[in-house]
PDB file of C-alpha atoms in Angstrom:
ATOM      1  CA  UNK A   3     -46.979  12.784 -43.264  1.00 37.00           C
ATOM      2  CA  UNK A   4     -47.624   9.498 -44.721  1.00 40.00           C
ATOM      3  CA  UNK A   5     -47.097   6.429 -42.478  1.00 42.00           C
ATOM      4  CA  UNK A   6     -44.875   4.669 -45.121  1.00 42.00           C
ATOM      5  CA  UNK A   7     -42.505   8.418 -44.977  1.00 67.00           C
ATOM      6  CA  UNK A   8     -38.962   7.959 -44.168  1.00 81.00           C
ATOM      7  CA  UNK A   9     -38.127  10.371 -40.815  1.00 91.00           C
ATOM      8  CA  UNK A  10     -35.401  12.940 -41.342  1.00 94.00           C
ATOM      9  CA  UNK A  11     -32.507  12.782 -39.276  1.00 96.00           C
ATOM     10  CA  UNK A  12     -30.138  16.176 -38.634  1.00 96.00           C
ATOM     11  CA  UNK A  13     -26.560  15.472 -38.135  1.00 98.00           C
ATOM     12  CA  UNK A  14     -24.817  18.025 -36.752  1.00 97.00           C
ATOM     13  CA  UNK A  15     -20.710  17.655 -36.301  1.00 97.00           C
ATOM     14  CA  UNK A  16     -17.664  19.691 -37.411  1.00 95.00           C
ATOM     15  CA  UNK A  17     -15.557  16.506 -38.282  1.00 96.00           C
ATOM     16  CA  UNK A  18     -16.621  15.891 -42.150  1.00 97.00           C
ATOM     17  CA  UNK A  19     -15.367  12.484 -41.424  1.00 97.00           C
ATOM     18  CA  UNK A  20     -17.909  11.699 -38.740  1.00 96.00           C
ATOM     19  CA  UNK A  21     -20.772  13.499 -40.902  1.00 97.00           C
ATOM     20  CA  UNK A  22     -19.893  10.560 -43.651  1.00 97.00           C
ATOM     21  CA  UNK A  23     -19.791   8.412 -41.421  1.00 96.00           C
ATOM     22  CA  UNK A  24     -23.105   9.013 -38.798  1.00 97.00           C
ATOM     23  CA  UNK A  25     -25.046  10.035 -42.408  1.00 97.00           C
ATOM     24  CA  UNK A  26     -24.076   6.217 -43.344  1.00 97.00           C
ATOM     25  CA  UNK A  27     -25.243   4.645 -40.522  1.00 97.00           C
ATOM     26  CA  UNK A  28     -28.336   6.544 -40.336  1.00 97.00           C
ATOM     27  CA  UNK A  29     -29.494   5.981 -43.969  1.00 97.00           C
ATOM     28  CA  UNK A  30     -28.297   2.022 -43.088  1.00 96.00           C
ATOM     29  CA  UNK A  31     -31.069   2.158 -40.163  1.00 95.00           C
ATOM     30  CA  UNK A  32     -33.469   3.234 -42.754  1.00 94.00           C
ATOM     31  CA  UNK A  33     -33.476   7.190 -41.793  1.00 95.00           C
ATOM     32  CA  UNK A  34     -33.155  10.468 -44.057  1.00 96.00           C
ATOM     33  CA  UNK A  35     -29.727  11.988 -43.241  1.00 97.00           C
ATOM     34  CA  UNK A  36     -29.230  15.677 -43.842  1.00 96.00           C
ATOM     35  CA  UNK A  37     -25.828  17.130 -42.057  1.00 97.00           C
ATOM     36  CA  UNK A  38     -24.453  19.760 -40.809  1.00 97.00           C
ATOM     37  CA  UNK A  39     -21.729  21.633 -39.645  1.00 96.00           C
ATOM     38  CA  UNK A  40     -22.315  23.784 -37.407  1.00 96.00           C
ATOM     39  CA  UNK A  41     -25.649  24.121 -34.915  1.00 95.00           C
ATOM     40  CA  UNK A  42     -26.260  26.972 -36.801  1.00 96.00           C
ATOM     41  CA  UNK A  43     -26.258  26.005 -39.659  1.00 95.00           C
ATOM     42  CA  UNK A  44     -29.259  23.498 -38.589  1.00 95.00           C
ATOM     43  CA  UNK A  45     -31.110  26.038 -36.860  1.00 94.00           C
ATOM     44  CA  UNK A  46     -31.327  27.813 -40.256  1.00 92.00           C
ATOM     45  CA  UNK A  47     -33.167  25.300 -41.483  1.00 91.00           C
ATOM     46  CA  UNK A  48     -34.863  23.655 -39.041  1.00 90.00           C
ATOM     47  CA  UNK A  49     -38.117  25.684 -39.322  1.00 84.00           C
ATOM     48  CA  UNK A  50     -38.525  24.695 -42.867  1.00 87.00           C
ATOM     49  CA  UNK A  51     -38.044  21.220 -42.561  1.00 87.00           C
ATOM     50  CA  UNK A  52     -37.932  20.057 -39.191  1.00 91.00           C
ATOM     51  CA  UNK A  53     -36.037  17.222 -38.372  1.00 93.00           C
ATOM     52  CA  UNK A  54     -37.551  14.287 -36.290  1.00 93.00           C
ATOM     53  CA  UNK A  55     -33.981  13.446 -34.603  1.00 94.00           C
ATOM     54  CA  UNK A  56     -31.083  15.686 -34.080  1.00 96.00           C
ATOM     55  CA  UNK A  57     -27.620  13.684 -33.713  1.00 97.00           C
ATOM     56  CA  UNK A  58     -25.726  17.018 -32.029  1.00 97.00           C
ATOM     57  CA  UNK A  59     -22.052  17.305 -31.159  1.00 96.00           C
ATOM     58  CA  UNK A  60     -20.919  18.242 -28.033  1.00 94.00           C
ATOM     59  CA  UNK A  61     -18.107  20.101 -28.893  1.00 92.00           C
ATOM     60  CA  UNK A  62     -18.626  22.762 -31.616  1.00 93.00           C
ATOM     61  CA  UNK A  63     -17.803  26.009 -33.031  1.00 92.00           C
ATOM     62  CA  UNK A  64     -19.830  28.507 -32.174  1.00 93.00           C
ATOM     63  CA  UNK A  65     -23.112  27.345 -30.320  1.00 93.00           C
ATOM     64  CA  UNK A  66     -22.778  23.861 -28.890  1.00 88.00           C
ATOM     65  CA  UNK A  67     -24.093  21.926 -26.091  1.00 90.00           C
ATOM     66  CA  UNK A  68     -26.948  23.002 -23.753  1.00 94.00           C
ATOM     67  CA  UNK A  69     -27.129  26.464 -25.182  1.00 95.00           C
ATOM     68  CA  UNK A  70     -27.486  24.577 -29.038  1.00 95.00           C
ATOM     69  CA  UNK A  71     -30.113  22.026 -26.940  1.00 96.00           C
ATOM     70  CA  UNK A  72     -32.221  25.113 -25.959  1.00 95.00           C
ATOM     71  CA  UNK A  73     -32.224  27.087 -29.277  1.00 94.00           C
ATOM     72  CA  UNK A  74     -33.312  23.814 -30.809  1.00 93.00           C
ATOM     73  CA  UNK A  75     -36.319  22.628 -28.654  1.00 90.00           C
ATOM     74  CA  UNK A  76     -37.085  26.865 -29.343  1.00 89.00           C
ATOM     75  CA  UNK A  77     -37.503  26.484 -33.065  1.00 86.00           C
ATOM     76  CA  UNK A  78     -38.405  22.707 -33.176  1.00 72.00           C
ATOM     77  CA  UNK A  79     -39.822  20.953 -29.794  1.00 69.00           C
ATOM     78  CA  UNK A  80     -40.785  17.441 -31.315  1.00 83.00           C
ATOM     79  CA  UNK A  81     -36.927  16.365 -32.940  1.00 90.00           C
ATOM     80  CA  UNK A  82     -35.748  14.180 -30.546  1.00 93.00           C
ATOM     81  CA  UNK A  83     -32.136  15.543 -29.765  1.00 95.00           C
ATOM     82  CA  UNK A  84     -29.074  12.819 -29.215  1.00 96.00           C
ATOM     83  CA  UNK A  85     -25.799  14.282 -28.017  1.00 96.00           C
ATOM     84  CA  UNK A  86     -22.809  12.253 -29.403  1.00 95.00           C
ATOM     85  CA  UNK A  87     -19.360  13.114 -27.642  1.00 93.00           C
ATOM     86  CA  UNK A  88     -15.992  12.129 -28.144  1.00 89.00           C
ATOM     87  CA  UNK A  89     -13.996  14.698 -25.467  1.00 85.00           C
ATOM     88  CA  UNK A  90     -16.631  14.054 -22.226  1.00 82.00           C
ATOM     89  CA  UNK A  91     -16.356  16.141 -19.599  1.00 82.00           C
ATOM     90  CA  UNK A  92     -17.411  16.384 -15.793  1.00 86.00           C
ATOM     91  CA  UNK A  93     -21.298  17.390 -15.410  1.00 92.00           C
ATOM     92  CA  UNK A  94     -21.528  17.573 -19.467  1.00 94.00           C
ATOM     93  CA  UNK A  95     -24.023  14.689 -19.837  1.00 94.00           C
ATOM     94  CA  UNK A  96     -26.504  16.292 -16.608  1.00 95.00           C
ATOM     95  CA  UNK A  97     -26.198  19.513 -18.555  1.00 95.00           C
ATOM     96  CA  UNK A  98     -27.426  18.045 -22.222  1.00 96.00           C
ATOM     97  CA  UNK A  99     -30.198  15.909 -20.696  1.00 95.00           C
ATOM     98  CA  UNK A 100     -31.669  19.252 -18.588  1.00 96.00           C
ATOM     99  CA  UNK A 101     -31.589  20.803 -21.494  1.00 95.00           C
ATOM    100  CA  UNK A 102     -33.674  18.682 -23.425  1.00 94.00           C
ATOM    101  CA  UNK A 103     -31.686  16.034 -25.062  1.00 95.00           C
ATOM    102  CA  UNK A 104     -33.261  12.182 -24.799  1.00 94.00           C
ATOM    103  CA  UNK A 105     -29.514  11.241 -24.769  1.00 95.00           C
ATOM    104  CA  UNK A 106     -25.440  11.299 -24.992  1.00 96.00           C
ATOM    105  CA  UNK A 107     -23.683   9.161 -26.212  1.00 94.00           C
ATOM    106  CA  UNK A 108     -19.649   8.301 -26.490  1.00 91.00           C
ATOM    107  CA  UNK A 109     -18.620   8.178 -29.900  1.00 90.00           C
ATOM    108  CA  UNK A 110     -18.105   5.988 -31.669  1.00 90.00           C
ATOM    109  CA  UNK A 111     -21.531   5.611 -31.567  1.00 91.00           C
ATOM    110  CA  UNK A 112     -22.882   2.163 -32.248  1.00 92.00           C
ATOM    111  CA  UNK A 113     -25.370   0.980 -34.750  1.00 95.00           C
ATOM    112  CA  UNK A 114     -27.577  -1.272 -32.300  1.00 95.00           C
ATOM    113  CA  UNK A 115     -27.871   1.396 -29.562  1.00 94.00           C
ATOM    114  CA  UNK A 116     -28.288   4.198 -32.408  1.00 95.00           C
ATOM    115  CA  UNK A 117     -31.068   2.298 -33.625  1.00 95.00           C
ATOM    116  CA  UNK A 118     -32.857   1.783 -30.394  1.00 94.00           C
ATOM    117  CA  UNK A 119     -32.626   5.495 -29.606  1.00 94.00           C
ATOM    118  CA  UNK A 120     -33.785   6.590 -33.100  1.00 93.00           C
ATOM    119  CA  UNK A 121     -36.657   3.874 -33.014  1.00 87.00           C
ATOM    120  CA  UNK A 122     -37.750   4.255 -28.879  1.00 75.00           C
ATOM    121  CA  UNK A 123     -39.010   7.948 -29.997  1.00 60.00           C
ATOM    122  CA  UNK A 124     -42.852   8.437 -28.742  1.00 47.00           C
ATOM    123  CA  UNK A 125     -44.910   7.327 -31.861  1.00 46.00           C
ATOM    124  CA  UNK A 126     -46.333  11.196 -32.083  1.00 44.00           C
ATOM    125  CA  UNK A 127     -42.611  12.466 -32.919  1.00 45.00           C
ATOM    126  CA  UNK A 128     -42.591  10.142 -35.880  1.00 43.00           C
ATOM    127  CA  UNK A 129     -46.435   9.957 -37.574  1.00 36.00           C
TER     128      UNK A 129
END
């Protein structure tokens, strides 16, 4: 990929309000935004056009949480995987990071720490 390339970010949520509102923020920070509804439904795709971040759910139908974590480092090691939340629950956030995710956040998730996430990935997952 070019170095000038915009990265592609995967938003995965069940709320079509929070996928208009995440893919906002992440095309504001200067990202691709392609969304999702279900972790499926990304993993379908995710071979033929990786993502370099995953924003993932916690809660969602079907596969969510550490089991969606570990399918997607399966199929696509390099995305950098951030779990967004708004029902937390005991143990949830020790899970998701074991798994594989670089973080969890509480939503609403905010644009400055967003940003830093997004940006702080190892230069190799975003060449």
């Amino acid at each position: 990929m070019e170095s000038n390339a915009r990265r592609l970010v995967a938003i995965v949520d069940d709320d079509p309000s929070v996928l208009r509102a995440l893919g906002r923020l992440v095309r504001s920070l200067g990202f691709d935004a392609e969304t999702h509804a279900s972790a499926e439904a990304l993993l379908e795709r995710v071979v033929a056009a990786p993502p370099d971040a995953v924003l993932l759910d916690l809660h969602l139908p079907g596969l969510r949480g550490p089991d969606a974590i570990h399918a997607l480092r399966h199929r696509s090691t390099r995305a950098r995987i951030i779990v967004v939340t708004g029902l937390d629950h005991p143990g949830a956030r020790e899970a998701c990071l074991a798994a594989g995710a670089a973080a969890y956040l509480a939503k609403p998730v905010g644009r400055d720490e967003l940003a830093a996430l997004l940006c702080a990935a190892e230069p190799e997952r975003f060449l």
